[in-house]
mmCIF file of C-alpha atoms in Angstrom:
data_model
loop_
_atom_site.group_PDB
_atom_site.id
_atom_site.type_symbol
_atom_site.label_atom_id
_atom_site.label_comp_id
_atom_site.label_asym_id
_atom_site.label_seq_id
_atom_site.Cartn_x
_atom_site.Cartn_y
_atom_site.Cartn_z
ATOM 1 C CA UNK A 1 214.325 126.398 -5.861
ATOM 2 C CA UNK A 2 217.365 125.129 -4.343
ATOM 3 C CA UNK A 3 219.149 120.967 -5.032
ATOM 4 C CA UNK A 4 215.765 120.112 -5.798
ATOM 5 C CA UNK A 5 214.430 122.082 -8.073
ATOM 6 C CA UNK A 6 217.960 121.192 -10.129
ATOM 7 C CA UNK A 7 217.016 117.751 -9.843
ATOM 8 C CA UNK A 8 213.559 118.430 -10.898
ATOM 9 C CA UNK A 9 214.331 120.815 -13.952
ATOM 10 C CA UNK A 10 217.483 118.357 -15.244
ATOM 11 C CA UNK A 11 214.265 115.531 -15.358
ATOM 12 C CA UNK A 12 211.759 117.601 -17.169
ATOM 13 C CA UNK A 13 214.670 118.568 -19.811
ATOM 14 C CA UNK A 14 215.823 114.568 -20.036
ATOM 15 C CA UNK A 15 212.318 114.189 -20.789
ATOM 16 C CA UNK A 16 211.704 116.714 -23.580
ATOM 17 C CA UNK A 17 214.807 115.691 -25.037
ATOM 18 C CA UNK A 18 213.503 112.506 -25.667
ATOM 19 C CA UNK A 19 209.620 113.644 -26.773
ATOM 20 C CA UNK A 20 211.862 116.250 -29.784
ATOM 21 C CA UNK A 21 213.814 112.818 -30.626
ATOM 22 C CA UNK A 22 210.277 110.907 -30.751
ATOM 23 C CA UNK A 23 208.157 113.317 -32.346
ATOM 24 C CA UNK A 24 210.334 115.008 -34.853
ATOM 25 C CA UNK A 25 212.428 112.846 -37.120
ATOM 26 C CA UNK A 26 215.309 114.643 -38.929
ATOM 27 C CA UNK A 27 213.918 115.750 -41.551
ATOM 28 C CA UNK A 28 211.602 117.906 -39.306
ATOM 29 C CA UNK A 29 214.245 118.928 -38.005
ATOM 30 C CA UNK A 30 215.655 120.158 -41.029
ATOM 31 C CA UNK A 31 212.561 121.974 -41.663
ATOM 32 C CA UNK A 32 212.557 123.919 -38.606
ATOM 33 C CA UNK A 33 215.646 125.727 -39.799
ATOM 34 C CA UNK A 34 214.085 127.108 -42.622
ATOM 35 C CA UNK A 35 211.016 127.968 -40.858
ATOM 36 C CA UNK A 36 210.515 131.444 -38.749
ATOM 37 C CA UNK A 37 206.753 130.991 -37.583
ATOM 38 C CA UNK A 38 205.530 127.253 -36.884
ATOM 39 C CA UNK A 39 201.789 126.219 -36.200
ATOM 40 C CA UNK A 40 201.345 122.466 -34.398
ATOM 41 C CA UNK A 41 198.063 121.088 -35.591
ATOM 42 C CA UNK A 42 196.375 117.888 -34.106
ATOM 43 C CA UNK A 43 196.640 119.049 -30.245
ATOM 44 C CA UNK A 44 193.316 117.150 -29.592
ATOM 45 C CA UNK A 45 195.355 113.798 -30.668
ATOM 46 C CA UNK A 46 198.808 114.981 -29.150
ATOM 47 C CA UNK A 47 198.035 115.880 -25.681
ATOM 48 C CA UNK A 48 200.126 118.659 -24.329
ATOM 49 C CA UNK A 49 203.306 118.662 -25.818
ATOM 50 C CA UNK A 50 205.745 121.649 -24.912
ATOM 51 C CA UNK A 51 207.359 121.572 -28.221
ATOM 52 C CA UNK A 52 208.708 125.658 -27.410
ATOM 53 C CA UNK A 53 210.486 124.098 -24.483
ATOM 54 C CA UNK A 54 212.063 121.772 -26.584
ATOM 55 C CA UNK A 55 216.238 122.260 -27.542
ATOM 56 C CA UNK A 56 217.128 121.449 -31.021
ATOM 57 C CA UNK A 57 221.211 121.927 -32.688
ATOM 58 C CA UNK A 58 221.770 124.714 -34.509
ATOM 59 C CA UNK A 59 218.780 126.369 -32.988
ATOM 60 C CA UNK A 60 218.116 126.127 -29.570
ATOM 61 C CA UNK A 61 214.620 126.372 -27.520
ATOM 62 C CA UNK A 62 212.397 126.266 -30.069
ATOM 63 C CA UNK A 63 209.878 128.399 -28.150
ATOM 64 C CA UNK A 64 212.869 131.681 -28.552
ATOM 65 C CA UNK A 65 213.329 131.189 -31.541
ATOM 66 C CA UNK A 66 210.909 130.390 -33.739
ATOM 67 C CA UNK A 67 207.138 131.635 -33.775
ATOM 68 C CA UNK A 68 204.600 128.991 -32.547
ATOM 69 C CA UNK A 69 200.750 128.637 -32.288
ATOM 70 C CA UNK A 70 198.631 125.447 -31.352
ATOM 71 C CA UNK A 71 195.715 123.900 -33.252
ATOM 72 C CA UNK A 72 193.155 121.104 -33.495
ATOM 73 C CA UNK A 73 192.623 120.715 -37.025
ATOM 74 C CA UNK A 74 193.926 122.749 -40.399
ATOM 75 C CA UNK A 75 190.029 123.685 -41.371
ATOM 76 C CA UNK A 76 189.883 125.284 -37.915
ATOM 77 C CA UNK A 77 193.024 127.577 -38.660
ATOM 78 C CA UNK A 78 191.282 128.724 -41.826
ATOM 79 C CA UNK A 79 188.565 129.967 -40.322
ATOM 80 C CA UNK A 80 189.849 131.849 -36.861
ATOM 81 C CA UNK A 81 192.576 132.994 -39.879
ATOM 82 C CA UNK A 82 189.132 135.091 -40.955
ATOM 83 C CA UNK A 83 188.875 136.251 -37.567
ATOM 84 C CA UNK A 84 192.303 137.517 -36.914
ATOM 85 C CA UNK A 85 191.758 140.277 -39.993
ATOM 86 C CA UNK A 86 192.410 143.730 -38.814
ATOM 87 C CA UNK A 87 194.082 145.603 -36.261
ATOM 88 C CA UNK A 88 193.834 148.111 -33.709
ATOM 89 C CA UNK A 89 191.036 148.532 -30.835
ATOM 90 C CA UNK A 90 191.688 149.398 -27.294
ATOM 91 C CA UNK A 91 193.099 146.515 -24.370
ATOM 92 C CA UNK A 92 190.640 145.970 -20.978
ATOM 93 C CA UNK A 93 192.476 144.297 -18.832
ATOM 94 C CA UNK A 94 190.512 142.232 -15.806
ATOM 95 C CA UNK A 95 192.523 141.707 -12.768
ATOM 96 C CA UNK A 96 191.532 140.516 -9.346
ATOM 97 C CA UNK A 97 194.405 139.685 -7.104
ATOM 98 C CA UNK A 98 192.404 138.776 -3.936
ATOM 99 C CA UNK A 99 189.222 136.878 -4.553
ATOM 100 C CA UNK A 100 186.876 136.374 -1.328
ATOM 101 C CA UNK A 101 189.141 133.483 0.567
ATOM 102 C CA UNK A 102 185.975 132.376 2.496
ATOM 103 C CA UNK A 103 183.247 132.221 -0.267
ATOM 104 C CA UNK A 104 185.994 130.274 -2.407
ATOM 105 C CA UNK A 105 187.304 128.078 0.095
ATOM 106 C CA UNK A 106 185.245 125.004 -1.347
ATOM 107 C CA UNK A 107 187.922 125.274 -4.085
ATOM 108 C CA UNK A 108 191.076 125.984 -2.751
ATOM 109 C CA UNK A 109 193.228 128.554 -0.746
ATOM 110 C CA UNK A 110 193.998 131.475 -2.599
ATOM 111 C CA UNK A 111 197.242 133.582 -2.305
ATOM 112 C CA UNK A 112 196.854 137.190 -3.237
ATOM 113 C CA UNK A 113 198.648 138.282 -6.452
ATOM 114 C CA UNK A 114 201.072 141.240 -6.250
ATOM 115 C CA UNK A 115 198.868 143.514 -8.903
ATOM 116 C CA UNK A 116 199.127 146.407 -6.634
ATOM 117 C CA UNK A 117 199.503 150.442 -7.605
ATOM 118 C CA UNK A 118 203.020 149.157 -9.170
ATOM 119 C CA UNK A 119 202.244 147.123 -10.999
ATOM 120 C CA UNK A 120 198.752 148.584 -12.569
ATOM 121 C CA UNK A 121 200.894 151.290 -13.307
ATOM 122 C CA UNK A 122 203.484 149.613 -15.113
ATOM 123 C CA UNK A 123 200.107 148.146 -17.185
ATOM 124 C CA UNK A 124 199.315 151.620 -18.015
ATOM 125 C CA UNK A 125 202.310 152.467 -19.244
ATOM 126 C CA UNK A 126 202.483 149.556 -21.907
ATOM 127 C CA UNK A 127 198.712 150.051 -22.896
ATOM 128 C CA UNK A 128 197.969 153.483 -22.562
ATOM 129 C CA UNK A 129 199.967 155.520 -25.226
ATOM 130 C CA UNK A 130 197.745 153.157 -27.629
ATOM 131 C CA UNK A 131 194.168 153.297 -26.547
ATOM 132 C CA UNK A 132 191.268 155.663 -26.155
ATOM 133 C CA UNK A 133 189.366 153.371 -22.949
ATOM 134 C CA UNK A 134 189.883 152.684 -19.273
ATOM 135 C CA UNK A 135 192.933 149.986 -19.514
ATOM 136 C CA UNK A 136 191.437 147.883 -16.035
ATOM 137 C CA UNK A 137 187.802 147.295 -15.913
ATOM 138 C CA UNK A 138 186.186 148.590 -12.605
ATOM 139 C CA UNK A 139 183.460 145.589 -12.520
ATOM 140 C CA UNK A 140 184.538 142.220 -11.966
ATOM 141 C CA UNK A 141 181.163 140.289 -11.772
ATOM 142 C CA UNK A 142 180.851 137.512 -14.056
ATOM 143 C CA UNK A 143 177.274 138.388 -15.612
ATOM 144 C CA UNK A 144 178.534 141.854 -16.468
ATOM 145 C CA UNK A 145 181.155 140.672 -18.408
ATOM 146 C CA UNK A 146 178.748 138.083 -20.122
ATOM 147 C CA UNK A 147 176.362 140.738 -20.584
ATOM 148 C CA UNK A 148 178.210 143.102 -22.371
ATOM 149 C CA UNK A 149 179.676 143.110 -26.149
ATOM 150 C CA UNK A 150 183.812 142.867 -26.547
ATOM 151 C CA UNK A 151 183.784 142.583 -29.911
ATOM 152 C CA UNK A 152 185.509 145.983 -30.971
ATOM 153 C CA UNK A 153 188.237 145.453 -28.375
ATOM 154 C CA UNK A 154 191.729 144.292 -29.580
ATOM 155 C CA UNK A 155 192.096 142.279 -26.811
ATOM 156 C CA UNK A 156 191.361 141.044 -22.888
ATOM 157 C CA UNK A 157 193.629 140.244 -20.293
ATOM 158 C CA UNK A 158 192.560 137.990 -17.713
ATOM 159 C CA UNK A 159 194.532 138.126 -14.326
ATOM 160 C CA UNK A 160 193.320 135.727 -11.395
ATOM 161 C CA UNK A 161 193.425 132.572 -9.531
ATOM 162 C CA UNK A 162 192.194 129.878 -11.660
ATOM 163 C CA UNK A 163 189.579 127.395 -10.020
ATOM 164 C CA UNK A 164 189.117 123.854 -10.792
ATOM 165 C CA UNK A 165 185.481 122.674 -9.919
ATOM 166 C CA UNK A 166 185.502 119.315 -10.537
ATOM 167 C CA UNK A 167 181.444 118.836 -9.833
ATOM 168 C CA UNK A 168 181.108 119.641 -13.830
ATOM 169 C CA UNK A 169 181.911 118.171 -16.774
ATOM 170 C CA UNK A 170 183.773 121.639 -17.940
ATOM 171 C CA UNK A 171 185.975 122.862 -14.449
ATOM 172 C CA UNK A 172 187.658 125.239 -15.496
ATOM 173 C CA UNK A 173 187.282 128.463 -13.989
ATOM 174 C CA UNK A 174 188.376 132.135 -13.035
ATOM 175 C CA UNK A 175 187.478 133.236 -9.306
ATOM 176 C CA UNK A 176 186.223 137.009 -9.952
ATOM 177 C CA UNK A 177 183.672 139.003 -7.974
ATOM 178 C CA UNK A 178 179.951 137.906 -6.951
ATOM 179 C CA UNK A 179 177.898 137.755 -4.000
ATOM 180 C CA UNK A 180 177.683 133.420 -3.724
ATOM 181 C CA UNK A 181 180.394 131.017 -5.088
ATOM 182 C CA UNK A 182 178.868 130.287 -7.973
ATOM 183 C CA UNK A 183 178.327 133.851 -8.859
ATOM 184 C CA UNK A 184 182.102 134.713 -8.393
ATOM 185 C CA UNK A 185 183.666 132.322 -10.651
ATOM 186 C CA UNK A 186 183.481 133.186 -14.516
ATOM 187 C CA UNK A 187 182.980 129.359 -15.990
ATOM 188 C CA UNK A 188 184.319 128.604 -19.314
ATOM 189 C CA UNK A 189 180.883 126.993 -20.332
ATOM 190 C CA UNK A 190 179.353 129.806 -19.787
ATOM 191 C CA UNK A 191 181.913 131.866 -21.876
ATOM 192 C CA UNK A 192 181.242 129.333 -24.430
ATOM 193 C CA UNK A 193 177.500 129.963 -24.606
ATOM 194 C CA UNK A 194 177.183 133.416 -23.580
ATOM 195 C CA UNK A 195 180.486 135.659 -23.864
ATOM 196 C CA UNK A 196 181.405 137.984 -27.340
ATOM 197 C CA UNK A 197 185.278 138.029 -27.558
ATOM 198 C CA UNK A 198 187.729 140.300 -28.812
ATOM 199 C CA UNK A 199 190.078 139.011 -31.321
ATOM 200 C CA UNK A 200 192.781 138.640 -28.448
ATOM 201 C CA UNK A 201 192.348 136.671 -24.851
ATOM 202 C CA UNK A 202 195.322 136.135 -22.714
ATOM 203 C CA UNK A 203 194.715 134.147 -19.545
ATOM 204 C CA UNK A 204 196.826 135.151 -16.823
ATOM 205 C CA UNK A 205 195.804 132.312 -14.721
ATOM 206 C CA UNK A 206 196.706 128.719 -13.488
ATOM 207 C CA UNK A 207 195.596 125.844 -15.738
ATOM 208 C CA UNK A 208 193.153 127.335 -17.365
ATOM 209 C CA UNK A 209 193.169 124.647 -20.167
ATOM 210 C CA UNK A 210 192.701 121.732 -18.010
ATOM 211 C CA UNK A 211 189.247 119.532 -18.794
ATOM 212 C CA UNK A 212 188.437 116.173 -20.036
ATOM 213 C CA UNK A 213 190.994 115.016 -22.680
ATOM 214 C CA UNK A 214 189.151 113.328 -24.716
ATOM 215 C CA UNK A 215 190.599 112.232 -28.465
ATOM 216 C CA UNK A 216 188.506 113.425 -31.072
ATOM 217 C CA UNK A 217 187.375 115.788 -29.134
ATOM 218 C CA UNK A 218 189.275 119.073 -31.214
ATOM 219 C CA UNK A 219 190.137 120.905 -27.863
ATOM 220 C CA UNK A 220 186.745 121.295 -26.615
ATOM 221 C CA UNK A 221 188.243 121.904 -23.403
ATOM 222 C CA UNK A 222 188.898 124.363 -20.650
ATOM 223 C CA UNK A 223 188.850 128.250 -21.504
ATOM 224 C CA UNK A 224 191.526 127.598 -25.211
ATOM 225 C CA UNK A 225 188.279 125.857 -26.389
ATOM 226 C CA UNK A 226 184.999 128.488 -24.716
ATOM 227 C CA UNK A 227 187.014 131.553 -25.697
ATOM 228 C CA UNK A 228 187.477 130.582 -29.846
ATOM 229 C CA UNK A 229 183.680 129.589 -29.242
ATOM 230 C CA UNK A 230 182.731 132.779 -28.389
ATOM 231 C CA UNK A 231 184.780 134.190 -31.301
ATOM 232 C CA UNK A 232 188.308 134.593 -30.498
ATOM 233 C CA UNK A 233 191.098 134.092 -32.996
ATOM 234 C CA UNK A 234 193.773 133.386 -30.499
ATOM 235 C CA UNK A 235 194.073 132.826 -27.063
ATOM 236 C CA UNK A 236 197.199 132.478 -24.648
ATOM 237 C CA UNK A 237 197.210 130.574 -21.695
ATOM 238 C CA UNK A 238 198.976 128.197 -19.391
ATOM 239 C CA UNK A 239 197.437 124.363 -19.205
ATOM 240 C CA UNK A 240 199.384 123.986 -16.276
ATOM 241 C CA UNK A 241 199.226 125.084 -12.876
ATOM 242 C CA UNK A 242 202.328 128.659 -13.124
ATOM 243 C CA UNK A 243 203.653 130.550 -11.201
ATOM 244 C CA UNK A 244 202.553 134.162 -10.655
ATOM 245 C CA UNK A 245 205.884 135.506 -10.652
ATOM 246 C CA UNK A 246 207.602 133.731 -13.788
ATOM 247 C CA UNK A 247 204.470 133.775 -15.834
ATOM 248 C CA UNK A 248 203.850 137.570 -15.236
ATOM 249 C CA UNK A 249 207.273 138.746 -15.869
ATOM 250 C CA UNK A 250 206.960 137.047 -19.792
ATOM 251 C CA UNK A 251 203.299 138.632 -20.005
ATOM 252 C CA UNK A 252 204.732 142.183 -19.383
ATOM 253 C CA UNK A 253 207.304 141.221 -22.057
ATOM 254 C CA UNK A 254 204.517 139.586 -24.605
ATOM 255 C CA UNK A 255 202.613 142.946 -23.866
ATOM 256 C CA UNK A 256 205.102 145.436 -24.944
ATOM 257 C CA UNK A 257 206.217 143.484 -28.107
ATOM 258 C CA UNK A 258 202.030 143.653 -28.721
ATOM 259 C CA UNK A 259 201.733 146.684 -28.803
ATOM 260 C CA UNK A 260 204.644 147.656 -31.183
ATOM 261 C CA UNK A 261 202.693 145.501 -33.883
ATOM 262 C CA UNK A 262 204.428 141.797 -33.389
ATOM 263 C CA UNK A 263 201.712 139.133 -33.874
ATOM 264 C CA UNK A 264 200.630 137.175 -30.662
ATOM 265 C CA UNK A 265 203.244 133.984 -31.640
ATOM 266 C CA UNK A 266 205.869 136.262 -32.321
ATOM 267 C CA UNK A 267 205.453 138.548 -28.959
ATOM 268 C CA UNK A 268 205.607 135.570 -26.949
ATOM 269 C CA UNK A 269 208.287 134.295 -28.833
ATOM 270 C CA UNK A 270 210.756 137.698 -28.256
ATOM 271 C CA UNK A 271 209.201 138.031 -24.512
ATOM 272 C CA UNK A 272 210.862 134.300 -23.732
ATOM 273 C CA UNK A 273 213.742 135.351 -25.361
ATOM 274 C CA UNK A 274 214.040 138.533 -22.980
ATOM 275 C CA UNK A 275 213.335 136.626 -19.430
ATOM 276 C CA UNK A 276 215.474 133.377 -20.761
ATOM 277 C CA UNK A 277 218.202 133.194 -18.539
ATOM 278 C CA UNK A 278 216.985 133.262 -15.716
ATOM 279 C CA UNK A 279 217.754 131.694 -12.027
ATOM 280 C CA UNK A 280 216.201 129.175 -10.456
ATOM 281 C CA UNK A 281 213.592 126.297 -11.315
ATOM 282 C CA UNK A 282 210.637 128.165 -10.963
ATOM 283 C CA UNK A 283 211.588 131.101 -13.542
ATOM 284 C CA UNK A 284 213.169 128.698 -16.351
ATOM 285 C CA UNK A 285 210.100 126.041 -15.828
ATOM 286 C CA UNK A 286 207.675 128.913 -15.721
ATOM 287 C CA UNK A 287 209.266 130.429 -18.910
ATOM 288 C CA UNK A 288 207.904 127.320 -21.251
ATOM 289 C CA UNK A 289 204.332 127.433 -19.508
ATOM 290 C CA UNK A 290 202.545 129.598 -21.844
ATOM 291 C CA UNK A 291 201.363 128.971 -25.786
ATOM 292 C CA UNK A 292 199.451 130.321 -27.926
ATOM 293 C CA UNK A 293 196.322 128.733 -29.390
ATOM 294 C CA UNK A 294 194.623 129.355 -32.945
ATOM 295 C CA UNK A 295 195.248 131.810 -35.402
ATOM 296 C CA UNK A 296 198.633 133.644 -34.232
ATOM 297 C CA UNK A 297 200.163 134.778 -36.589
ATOM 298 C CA UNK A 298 199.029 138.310 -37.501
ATOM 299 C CA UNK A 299 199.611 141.093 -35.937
ATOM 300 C CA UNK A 300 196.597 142.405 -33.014
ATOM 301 C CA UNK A 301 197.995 146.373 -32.979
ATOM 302 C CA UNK A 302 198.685 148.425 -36.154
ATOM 303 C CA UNK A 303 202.416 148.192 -37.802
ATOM 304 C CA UNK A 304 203.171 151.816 -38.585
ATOM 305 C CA UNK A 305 201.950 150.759 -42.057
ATOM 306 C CA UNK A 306 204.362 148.141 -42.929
ATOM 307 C CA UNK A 307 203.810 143.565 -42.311
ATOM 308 C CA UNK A 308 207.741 144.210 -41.507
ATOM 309 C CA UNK A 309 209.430 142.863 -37.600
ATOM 310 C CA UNK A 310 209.662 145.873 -35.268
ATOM 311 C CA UNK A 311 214.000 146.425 -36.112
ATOM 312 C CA UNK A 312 212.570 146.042 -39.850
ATOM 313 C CA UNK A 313 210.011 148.678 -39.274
ATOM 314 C CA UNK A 314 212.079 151.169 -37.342
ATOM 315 C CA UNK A 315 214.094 151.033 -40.977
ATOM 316 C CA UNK A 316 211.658 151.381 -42.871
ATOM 317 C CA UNK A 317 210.734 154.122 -40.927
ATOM 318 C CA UNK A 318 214.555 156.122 -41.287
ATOM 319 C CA UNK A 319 214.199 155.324 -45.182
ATOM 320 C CA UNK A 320 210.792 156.994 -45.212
ATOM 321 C CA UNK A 321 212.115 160.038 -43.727
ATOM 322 C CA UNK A 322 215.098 160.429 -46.020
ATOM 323 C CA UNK A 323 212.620 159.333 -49.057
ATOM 324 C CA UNK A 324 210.560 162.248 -47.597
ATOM 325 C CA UNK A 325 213.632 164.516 -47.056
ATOM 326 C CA UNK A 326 215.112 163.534 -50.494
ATOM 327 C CA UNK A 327 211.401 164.501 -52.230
ATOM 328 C CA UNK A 328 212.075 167.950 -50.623
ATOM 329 C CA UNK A 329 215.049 168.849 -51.899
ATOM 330 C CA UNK A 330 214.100 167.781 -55.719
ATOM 331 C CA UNK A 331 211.242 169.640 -55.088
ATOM 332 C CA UNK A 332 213.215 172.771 -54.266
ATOM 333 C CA UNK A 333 215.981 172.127 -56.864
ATOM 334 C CA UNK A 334 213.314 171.810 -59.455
ATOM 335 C CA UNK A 335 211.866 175.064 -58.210
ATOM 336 C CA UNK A 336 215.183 176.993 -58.012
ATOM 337 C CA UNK A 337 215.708 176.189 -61.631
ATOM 338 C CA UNK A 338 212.528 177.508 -62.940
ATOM 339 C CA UNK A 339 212.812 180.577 -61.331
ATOM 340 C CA UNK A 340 216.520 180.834 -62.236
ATOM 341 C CA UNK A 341 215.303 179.859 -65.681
ATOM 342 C CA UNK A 342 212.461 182.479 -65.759
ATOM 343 C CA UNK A 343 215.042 185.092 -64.670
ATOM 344 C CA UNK A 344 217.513 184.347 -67.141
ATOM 345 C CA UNK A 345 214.936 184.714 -69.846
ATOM 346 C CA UNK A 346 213.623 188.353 -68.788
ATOM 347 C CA UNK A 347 217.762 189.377 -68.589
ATOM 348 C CA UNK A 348 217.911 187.948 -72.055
#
């Protein structure tokens, strides 16, 4: 916050001015006006490249305006497309705000994260109207979660401090629950090898995505890479290290614009459109943290039976009730006249 944090956000803008001028010639440009969802393939080869936090004229951040996913390759988009098919399933959210500082120390100091009665209860709120299941999981461990089958979910939420252990070739990891270190921390190898995702995985967690960049190597790296493994079609996540605060308050949006049927891209897309604006460094930095990697673009919930955008659907809905109201009425002009026909006869 404060003179520098100005200084600091007026830098990172100077500097994705000039990757959009590098990157995207003109006629790219061009395109983008004509396009209203956008998937980046070749991330393996590209590196991180914020291209939602990027400004372009006549549009503006990309990342609020247009729908965006992330992908290796074009054959790997086919096939998590197969995945994405279908909708509906319940939402298990796994939250722990204030891992064991001791047994994690080895790793780093860990803050607790406001998810108190509040804020679990503002979770309920968004998920609970459209599921059947507990919304927060009561056990945390690791091996219970790679134990069990997630398959029929619509999606997971992960909330927790990320950990970086830097003894393995894969580091990335969530601190959880478990009676040792390495018991506590849910490893993205071993969700690789061992976990069964839902269709849906949003990381709510600090650089989750960081690894060895290696080119060539498709993404097979941090928990974007171990969750499509273990059968994902999408996951959303941070490869930076985000604030709680910033990244939280666009989750909440992403989740609300989820459940009314948008598709992963374009829920994150409306939820940065609803927190943009705001003050401070750490908010409008925070704000371009998160994408969405693999197949995005359909929708996770049901869409009250229409591929329409939620204004388009709440139409669709009003001309389905007149349609419905306007079925009536022929239906009891049709039967007024027979029976006014049928009396007319027997007074003839």
């Amino acid at each position: 916050e404060g003179e520098l944090g100005d200084r600091l956000l007026a830098s990172y803008e100077e500097q994705l001015q000039v990757c959009s001028e590098l990157l995207l010639p003109p006629a790219a440009v061009a395109a983008l006006d004509r396009w209203k969802e956008i998937t980046f393939v070749g991330t393996d080869l590209l590196g991180v490249v914020p291209f939602e936090a990027m400004r372009f004229p006549g549009i503006g951040v990309l990342g609020e305006q247009r729908a965006i996913c992330y992908c290796s390759s074009l054959a790997l988009y086919r096939s998590l497309g197969q995945r994405s098919e279908g909708s509906g399933g319940d939402v298990l959210m796994v939250v722990q705000g204030e891992p064991d500082a001791k047994m994690l120390a080895p790793f780093g100091q860990f803050e607790p994260l406001p998810v108190g009665p509040d804020w679990r209860a503002e979770q309920e709120s968004i998920f609970r109207p459209t599921q059947a299941g507990e919304v927060f999981s009561k056990n945390l461990r690791p091996e219970f979660l790679l134990a069990n089958d997630f398959r029929s979910l619509a999606a997971m939420e992960f909330v927790a401090h990320g950990v970086q252990d830097f003894g393995r070739e894969l580091p990335a990891a969530l601190a959880l629950e478990g009676d040792s270190p390495d018991m506590a921390l849910l490893r993205s190898g071993d969700v690789a090898r061992r976990f069964r995702s839902p269709r849906l995985v949003v990381l709510e967690a600090c650089a989750t995505d960081m690894g060895p960049l290696r080119r060539g190597d498709g993404g097979a790296r941090g928990f974007r890479s171990a969750f499509l493994q273990a059968g994902a079609a999408c996951v959303v996540l941070s490869p930076f290290p985000a604030e709680f605060g910033a990244v939280d308050r666009v989750l909440q949006a992403f989740n609300r614009e989820l459940v009314k049927g948008c598709s992963p891209a374009e829920a994150l897309m409306r939820s940065r459109r609803q927190v943009a604006g705001g003050t401070g460094f750490s908010s409008r930095l925070g704000d371009g943290l998160l994408r969405v990697v693999g197949a995005a673009h359909d929708p996770i919930f049901p869409s009250l039976g229409t591929d329409a955008r939620p204004e388009e659907r709440d139409e669709a809905k009003t001309l389905a009730w007149l349609a419905g109201a306007l079925a009536l009425l022929l239906l009891a002009g049709i039967t007024a006249r027979s029976a006014l026909s049928r009396r007319t006869k027997r007074a003839a």
